[in-house]
GROMACS .gro file of C-alpha atoms in nm:
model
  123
    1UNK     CA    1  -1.090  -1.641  -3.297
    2UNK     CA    2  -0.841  -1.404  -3.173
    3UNK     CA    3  -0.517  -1.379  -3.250
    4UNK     CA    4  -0.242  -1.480  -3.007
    5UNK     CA    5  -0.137  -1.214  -2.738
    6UNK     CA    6  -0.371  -0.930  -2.918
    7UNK     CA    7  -0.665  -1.010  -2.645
    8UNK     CA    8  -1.069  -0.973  -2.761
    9UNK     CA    9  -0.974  -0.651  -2.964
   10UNK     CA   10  -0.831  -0.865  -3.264
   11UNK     CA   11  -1.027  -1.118  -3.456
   12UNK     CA   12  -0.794  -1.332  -3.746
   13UNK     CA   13  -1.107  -1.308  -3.964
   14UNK     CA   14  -1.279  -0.946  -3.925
   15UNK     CA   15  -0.966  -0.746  -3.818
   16UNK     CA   16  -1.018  -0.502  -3.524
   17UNK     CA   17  -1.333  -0.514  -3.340
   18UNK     CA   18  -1.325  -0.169  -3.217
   19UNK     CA   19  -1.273   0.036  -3.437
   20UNK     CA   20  -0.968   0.306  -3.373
   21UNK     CA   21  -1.105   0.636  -3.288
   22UNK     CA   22  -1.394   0.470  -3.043
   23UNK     CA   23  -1.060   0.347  -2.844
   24UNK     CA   24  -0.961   0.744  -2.811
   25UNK     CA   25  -1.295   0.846  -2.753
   26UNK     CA   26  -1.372   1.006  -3.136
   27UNK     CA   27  -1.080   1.244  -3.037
   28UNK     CA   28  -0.826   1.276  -3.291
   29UNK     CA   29  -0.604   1.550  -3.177
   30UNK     CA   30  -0.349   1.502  -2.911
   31UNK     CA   31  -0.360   1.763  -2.643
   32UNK     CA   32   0.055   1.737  -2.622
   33UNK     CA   33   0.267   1.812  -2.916
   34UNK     CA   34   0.437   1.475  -3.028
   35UNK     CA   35   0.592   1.433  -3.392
   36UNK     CA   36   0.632   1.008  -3.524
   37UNK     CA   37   0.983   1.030  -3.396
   38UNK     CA   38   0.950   1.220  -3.067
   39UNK     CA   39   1.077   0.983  -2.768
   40UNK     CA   40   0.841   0.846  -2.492
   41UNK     CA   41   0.916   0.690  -2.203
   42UNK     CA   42   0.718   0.587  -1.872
   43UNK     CA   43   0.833   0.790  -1.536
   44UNK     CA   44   0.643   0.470  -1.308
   45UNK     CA   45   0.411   0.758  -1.166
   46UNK     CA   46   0.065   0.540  -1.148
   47UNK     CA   47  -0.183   0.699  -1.356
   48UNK     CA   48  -0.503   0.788  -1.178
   49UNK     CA   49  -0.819   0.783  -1.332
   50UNK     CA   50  -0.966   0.568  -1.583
   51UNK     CA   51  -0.752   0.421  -1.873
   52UNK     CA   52  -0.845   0.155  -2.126
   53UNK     CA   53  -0.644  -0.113  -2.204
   54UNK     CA   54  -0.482   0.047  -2.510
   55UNK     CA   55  -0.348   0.316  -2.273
   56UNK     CA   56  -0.201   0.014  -2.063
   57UNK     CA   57  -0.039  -0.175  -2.354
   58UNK     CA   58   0.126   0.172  -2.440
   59UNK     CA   59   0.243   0.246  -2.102
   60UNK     CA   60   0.397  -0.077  -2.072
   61UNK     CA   61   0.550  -0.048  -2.445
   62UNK     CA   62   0.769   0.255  -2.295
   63UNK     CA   63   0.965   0.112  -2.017
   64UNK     CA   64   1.247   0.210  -2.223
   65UNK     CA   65   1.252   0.548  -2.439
   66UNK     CA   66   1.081   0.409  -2.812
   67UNK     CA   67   0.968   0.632  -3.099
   68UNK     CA   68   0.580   0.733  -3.105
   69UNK     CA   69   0.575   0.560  -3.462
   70UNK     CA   70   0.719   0.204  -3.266
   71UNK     CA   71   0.464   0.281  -2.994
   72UNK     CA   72   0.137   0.319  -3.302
   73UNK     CA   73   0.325  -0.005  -3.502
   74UNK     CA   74   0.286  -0.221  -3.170
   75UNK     CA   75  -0.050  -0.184  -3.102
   76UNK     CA   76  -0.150  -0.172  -3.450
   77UNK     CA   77  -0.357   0.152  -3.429
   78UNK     CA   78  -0.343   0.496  -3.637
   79UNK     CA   79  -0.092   0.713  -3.549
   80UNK     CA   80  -0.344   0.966  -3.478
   81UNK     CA   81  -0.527   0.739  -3.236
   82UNK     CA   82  -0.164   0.628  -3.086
   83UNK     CA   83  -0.107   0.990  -3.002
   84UNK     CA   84  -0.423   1.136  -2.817
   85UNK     CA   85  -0.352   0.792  -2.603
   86UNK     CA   86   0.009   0.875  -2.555
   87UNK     CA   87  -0.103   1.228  -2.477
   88UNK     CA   88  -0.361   1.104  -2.221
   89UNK     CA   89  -0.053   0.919  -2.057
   90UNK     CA   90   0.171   1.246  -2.071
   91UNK     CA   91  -0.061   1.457  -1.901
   92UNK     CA   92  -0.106   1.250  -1.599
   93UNK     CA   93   0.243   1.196  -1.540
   94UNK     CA   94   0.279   0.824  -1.667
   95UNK     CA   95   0.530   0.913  -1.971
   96UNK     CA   96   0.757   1.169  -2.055
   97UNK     CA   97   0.808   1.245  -2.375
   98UNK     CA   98   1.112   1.403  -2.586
   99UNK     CA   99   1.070   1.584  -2.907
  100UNK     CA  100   1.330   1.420  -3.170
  101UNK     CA  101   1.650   1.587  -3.218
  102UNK     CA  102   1.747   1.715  -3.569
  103UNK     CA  103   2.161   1.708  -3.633
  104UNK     CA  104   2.092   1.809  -3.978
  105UNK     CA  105   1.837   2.023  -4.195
  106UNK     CA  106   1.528   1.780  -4.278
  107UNK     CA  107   1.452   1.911  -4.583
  108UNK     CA  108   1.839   1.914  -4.726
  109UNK     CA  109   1.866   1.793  -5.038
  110UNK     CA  110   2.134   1.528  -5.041
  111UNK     CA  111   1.968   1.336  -4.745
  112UNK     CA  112   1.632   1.345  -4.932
  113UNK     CA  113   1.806   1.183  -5.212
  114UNK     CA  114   1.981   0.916  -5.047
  115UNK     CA  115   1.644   0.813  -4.925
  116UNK     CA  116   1.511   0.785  -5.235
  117UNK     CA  117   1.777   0.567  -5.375
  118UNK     CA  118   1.742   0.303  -5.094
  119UNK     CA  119   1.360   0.285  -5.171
  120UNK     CA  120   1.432   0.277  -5.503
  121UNK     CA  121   1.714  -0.050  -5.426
  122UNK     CA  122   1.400  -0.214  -5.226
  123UNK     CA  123   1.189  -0.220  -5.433
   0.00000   0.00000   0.00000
């Protein structure tokens, strides 16, 4: 039995039926550069060619600009997976994509910290 909205690829017993990487055809390196938090976003260009229904739930995930992490969370897939399909859509013209802006140094000491404390609080 599937589970509501998630089509023949979900099943509530077995899990996924296909497994990831046979959805981006064994590849699992994304021919554009996109980071978890880089920004993608559909343009409405039709794509041409072929494009499984993974790369259609994805396209229709970023009618508004959303986080490549969001995008992988969605369709419950590997981020890895998530970006070679995101990368098939940027190369044709469907999506757009931003690389994340950094106000502040990533690696800064303070912010690192703070993070840790609210995991710390959660758990």
């Amino acid at each position: 039995m599937t589970a509501a909205g998630d089509g023949p690829w979900l099943d509530d017993a077995a899990g996924r039926l296909v497994r990831p990487f046979t959805i981006s055809n064994g590849r699992t390196r994304p021919t554009v550069a996109l980071d978890l938090m880089s920004q993608v976003r559909a343009t409405g260009a039709t794509p041409l060619g072929h494009l499984g229904p993974e790369h259609a739930q994805a396209l229709d995930l970023c009618r508004a600009p959303v986080p490549v992490a969001e995008v992988a969370a969605h369709l419950r897939l590997p981020v890895a997976v998530t970006k070679v399909l995101l990368a098939d859509l940027v190369e044709c013209g469907a999506l757009t994509d931003k690389p994340p802006a950094f106000h502040h140094n990533p690696t800064d000491r303070a912010l690192l910290e703070a993070v840790l404390d609210g995991l710390r609080r959660q758990l």
